Coordinates of N, CA, C and O in Angstrom, one line a residue:
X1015 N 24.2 15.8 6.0 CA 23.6 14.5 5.7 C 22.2 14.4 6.4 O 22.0 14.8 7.5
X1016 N 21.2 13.9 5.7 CA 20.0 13.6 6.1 C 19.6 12.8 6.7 O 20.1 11.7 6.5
X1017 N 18.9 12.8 7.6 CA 18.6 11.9 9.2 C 17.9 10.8 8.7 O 17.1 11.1 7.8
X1018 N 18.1 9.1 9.1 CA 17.6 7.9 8.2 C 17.2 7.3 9.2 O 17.6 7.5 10.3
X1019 N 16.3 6.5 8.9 CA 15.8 5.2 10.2 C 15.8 4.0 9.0 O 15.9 4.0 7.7
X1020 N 15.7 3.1 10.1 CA 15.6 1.4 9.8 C 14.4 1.3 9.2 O 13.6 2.1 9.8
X1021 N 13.7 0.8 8.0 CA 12.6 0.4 7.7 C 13.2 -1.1 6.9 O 14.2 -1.4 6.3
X1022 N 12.1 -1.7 7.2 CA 10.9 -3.1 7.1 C 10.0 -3.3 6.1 O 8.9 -3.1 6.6
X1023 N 9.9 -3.5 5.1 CA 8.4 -3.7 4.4 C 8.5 -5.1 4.3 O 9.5 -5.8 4.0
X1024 N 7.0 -5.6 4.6 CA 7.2 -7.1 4.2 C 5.7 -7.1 3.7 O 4.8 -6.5 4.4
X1025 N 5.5 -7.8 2.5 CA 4.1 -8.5 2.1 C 3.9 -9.8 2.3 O 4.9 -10.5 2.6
X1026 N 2.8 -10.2 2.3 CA 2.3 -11.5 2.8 C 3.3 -12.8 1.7 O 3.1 -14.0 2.0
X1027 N 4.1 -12.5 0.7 CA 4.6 -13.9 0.3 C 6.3 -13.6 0.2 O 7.0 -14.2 -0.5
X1028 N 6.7 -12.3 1.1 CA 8.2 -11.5 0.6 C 8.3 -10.4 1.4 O 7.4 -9.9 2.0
X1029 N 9.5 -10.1 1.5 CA 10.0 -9.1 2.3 C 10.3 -8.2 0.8 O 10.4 -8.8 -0.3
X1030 N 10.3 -7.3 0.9 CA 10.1 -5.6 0.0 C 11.2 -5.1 0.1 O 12.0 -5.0 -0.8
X1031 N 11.2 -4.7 1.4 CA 12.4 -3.8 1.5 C 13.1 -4.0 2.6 O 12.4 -4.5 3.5
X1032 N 14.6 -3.7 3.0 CA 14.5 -3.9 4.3 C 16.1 -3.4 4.3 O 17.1 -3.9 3.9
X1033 N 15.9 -2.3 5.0 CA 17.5 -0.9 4.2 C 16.9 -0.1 5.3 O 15.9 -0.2 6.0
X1034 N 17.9 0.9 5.3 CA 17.7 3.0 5.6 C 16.8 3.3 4.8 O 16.6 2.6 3.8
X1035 N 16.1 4.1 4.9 CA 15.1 5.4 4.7 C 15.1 6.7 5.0 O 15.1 7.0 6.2
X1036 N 15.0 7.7 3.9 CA 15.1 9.3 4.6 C 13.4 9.2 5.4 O 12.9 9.4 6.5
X1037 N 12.8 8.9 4.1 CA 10.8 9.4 4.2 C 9.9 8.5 3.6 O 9.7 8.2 2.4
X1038 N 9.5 8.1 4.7 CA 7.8 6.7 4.0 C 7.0 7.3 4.0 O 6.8 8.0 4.9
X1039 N 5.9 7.3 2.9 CA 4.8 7.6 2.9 C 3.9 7.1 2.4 O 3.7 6.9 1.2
X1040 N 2.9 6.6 3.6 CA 2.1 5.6 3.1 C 0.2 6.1 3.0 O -0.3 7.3 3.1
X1041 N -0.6 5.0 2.6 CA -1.6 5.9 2.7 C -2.7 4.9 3.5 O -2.6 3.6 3.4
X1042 N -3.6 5.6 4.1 CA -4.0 5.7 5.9 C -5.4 5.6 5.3 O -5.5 6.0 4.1
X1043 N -6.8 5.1 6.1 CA -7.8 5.8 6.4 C -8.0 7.5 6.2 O -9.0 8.1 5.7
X1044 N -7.0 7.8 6.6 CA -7.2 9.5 6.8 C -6.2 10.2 5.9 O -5.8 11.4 6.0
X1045 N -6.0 9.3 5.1 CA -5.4 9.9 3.8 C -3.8 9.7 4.0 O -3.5 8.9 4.8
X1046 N -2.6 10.7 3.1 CA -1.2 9.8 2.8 C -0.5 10.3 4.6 O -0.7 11.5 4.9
X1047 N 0.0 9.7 5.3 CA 1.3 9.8 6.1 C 2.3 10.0 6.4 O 2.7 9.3 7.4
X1048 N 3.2 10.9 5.9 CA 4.7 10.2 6.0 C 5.3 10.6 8.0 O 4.9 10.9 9.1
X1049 N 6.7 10.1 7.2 CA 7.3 9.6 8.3 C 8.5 9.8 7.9 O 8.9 9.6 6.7
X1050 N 9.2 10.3 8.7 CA 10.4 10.5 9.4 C 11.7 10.3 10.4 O 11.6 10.0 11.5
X1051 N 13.0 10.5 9.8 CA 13.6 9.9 11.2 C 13.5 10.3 12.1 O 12.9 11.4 12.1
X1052 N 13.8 9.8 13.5 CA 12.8 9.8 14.9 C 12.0 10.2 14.9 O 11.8 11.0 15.8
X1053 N 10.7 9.7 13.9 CA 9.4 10.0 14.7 C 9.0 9.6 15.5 O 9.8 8.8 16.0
X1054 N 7.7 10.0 16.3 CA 7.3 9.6 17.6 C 6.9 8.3 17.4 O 6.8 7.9 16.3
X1055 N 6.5 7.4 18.9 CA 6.1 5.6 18.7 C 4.5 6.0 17.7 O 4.2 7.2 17.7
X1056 N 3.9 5.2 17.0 CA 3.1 5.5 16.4 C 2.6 4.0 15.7 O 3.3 3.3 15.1
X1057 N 1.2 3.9 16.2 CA 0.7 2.5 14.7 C -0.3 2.7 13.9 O -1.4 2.6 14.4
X1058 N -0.1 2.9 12.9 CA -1.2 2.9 11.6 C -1.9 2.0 10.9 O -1.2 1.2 10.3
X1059 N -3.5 1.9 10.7 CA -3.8 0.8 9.6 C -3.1 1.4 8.1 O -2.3 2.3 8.1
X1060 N -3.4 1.0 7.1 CA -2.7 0.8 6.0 C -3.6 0.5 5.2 O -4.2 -0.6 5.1
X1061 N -3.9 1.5 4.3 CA -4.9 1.2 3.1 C -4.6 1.4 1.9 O -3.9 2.4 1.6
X1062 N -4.9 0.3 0.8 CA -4.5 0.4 -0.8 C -4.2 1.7 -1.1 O -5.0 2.6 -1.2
X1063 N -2.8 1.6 -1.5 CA -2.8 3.3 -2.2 C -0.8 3.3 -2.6 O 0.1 2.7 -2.0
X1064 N -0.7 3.8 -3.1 CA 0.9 4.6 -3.2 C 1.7 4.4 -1.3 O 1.5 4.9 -0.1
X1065 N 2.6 3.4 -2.0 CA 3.7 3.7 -0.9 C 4.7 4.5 -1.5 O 4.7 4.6 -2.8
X1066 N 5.3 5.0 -1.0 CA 6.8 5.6 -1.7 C 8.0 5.5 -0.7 O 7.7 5.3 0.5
X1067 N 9.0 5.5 -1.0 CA 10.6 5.4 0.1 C 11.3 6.4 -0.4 O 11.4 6.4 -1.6
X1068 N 11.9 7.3 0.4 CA 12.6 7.8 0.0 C 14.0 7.4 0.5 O 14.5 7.8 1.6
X1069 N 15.0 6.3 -0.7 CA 15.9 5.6 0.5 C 17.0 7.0 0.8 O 16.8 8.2 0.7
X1070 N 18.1 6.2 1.3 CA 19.4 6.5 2.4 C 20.3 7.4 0.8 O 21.4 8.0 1.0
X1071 N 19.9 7.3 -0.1 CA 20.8 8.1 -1.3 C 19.9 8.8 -1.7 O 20.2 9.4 -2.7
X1072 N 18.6 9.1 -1.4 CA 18.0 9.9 -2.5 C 17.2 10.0 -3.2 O 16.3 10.8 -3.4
X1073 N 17.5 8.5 -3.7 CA 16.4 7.7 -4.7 C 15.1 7.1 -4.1 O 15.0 6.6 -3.0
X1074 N 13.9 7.4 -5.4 CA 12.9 7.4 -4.4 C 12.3 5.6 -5.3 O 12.4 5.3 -6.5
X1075 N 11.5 4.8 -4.0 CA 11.2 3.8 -4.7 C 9.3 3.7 -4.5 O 8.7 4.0 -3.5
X1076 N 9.0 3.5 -5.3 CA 7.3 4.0 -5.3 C 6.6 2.0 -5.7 O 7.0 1.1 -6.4
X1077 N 5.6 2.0 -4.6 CA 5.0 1.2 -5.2 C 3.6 0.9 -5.0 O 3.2 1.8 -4.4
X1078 N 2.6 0.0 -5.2 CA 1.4 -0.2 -4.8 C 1.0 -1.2 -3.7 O 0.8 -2.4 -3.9
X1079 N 1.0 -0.5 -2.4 CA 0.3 -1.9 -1.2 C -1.1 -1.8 -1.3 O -2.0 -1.0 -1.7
X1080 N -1.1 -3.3 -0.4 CA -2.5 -3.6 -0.4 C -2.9 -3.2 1.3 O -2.1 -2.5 1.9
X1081 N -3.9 -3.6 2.0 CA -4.2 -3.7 2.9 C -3.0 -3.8 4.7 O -2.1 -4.5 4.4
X1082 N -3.0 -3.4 5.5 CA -1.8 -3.7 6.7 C -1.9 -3.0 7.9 O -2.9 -2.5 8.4
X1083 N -0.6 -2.9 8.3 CA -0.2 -2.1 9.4 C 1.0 -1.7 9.3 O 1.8 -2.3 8.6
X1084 N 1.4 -0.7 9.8 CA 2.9 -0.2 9.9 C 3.2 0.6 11.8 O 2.4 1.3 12.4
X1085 N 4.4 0.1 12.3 CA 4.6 0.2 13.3 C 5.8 1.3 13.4 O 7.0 0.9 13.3
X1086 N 5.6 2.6 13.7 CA 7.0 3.0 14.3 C 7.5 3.1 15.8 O 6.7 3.3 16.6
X1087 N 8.9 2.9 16.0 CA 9.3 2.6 17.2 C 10.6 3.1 17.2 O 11.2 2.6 16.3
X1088 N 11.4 3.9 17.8 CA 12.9 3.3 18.3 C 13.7 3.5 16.6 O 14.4 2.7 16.1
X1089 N 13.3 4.6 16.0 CA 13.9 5.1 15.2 C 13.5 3.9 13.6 O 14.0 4.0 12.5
X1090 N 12.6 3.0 14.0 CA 12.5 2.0 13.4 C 11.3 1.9 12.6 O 10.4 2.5 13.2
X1091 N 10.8 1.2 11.0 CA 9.4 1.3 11.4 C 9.4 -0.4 10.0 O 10.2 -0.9 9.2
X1092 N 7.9 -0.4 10.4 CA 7.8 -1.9 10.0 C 6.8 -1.7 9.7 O 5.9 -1.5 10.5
X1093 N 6.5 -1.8 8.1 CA 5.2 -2.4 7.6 C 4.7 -3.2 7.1 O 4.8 -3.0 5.9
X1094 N 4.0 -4.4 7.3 CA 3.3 -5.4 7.0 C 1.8 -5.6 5.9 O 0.6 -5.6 6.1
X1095 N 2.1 -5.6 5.4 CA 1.0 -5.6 3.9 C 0.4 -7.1 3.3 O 0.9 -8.2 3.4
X1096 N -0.4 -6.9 2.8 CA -0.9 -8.2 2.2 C -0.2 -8.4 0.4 O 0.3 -9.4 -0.1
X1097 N -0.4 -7.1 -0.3 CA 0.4 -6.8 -1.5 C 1.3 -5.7 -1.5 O 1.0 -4.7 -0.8
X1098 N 2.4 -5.7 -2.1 CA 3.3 -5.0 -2.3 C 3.8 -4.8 -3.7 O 4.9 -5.4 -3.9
X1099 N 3.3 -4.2 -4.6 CA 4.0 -4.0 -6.2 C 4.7 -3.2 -6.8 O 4.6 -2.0 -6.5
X1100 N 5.4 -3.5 -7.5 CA 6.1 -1.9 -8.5 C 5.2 -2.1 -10.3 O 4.6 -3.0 -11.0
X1101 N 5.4 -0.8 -10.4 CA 4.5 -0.8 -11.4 C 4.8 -2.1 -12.3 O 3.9 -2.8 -12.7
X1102 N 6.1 -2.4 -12.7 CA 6.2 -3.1 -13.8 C 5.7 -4.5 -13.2 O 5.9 -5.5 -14.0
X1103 N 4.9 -4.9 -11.8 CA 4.9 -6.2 -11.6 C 3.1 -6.2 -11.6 O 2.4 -7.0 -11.1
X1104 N 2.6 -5.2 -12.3 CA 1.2 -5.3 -11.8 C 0.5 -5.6 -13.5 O 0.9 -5.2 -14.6
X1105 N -0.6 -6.3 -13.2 CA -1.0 -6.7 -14.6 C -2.1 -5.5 -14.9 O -3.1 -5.9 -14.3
X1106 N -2.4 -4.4 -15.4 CA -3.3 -3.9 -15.5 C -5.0 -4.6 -16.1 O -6.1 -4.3 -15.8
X1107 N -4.5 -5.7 -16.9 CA -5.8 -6.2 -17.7 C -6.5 -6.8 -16.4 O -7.7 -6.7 -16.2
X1108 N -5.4 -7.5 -15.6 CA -6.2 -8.6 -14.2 C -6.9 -7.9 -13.4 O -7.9 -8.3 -12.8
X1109 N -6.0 -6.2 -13.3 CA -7.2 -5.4 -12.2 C -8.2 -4.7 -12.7 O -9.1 -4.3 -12.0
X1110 N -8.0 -4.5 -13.9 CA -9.6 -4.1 -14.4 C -10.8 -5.3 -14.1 O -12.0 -5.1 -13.7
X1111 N -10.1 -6.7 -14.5 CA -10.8 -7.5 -14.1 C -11.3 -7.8 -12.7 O -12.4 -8.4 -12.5
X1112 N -10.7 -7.5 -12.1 CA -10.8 -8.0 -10.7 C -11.7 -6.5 -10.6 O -12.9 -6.9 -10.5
X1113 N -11.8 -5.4 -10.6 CA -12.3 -4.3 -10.7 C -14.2 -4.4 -10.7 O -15.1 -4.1 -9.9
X1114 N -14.2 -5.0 -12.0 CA -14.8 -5.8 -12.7 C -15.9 -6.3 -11.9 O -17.0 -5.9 -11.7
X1115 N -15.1 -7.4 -11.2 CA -16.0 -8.3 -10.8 C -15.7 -7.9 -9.1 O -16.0 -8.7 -8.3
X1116 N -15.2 -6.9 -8.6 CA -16.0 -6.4 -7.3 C -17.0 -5.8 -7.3 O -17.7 -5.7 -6.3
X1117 N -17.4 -5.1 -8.7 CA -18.5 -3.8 -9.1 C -19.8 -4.7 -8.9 O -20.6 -4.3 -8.2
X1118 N -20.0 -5.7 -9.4 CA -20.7 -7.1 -9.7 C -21.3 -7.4 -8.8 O -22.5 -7.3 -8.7
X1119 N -20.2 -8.0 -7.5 CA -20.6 -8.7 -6.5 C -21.4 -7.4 -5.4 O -22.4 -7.5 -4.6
X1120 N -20.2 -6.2 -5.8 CA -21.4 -5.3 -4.6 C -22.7 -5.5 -5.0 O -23.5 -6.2 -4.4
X1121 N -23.1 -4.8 -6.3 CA -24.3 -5.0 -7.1 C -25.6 -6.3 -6.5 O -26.8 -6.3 -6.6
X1122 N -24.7 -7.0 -6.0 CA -25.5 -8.6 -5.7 C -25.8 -8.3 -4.1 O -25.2 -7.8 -3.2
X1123 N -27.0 -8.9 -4.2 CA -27.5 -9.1 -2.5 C -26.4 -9.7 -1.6 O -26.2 -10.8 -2.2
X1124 N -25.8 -9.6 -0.8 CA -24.8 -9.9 0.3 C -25.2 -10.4 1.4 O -26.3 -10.5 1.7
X1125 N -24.0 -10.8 2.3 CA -24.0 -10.7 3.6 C -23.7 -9.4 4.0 O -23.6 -8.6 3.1
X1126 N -23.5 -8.8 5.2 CA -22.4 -7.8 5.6 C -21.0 -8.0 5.6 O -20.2 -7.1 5.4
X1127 N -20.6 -9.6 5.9 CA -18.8 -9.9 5.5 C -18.7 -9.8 4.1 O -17.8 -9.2 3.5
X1128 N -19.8 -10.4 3.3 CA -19.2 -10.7 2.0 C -19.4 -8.9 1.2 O -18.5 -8.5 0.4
X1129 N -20.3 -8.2 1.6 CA -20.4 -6.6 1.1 C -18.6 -6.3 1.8 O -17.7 -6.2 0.9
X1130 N -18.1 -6.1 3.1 CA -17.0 -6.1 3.0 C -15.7 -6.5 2.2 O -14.6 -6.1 1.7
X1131 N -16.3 -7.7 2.3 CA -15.0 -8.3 1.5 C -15.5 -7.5 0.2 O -15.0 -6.3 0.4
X1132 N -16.0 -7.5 -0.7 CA -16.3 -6.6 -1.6 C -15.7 -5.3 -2.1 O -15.4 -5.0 -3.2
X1133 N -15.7 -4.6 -1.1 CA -15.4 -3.5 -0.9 C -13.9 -3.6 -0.9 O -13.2 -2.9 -1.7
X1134 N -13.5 -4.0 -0.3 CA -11.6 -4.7 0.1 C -11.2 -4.5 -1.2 O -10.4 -3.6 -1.6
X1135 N -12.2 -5.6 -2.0 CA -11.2 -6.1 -3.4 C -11.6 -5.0 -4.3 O -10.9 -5.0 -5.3
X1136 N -12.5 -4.2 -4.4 CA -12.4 -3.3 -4.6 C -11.7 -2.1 -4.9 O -11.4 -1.5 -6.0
X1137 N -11.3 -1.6 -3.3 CA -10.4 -0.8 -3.3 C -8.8 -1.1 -4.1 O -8.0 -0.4 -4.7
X1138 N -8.6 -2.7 -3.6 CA -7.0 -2.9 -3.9 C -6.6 -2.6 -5.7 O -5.6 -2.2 -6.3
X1139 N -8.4 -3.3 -6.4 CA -8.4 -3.3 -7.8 C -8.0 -1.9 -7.8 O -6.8 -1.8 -8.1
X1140 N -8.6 -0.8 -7.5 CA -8.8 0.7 -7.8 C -7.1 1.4 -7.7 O -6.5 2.1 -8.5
X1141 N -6.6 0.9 -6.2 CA -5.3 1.7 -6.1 C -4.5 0.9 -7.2 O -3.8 1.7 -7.8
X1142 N -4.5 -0.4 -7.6 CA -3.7 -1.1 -8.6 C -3.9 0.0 -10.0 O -3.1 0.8 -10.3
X1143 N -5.0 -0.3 -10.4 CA -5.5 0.9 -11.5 C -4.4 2.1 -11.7 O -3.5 2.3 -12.6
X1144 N -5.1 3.1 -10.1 CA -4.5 4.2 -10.0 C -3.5 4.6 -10.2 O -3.1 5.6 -10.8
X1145 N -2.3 3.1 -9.4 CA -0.8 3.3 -9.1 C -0.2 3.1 -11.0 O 0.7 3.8 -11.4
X1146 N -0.9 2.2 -11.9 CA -0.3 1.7 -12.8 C -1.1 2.7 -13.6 O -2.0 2.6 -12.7
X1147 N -1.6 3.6 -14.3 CA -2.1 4.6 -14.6 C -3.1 5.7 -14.2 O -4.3 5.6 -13.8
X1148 N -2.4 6.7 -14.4 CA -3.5 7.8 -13.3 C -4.8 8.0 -14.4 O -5.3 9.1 -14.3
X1149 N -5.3 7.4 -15.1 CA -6.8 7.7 -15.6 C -7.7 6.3 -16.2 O -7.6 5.5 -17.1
X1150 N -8.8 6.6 -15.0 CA -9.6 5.2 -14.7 C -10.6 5.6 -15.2 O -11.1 6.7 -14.9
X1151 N -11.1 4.8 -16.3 CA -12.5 5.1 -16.6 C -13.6 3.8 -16.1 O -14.8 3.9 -16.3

């Protein structure tokens, strides 16, 4: 039998998930992460991109987060996100749109928060894109 820990997903308006896990893998600044049971204590930022679970049977559950943190501890681990989607909950036409109009606003003279924020909604459009079909034109 395969070694499981406690995981947590929660997004900013729901909890996701909240079961056993063989393997999380999330995606980092420094590209994808996974994790394991008893990994070491560990906290990570959390950047738009492919989550995946691999739960307590086998089955793997994939989906698209937005922005967060994730905490492991004590055989445990907890990630906190602003979005959390499965493909069938994502609108593709809305993230082109939103896509759209981050391309726009970078384009536009800024602040430095508002060029960030920019960039944010950017990225989240992009991994939405990504996660709901792999070819972006």
């Amino acid at each position: 039998m395969t070694a499981v820990f406690d995981l947590k997903i929660m997004a900013s308006d729901h909890v996701f998930y909240n079961d056993k896990a063989q393997v999380l893998t999330v995606h980092t600044p420094e590209g994808s992460k996974q994790f394991l049971a008893h990994h070491a204590k560990t906290i990570y930022a959390i950047t738009p991109g492919e989550l995946k679970i691999r739960k307590e049977d086998g089955s793997e559950i994939k989906v698209v987060s937005g922005f967060g943190t994730m905490i492991f501890s004590d055989n445990q681990a907890e990630v906190l996100v602003d979005t959390c989607e499965t493909q069938s909950e994502l609108d593709q036409r809305r993230a082109k749109e939103a896509l759209e109009r981050a391309k726009e606003k970078m384009r536009q003279k800024q602040s430095q928060r508002e060029y960030k924020m920019s960039q944010a909604a950017m990225a989240r459009a992009l991994a939405r894109l990504q996660f709901k079909d792999k070819s972006i034109n």
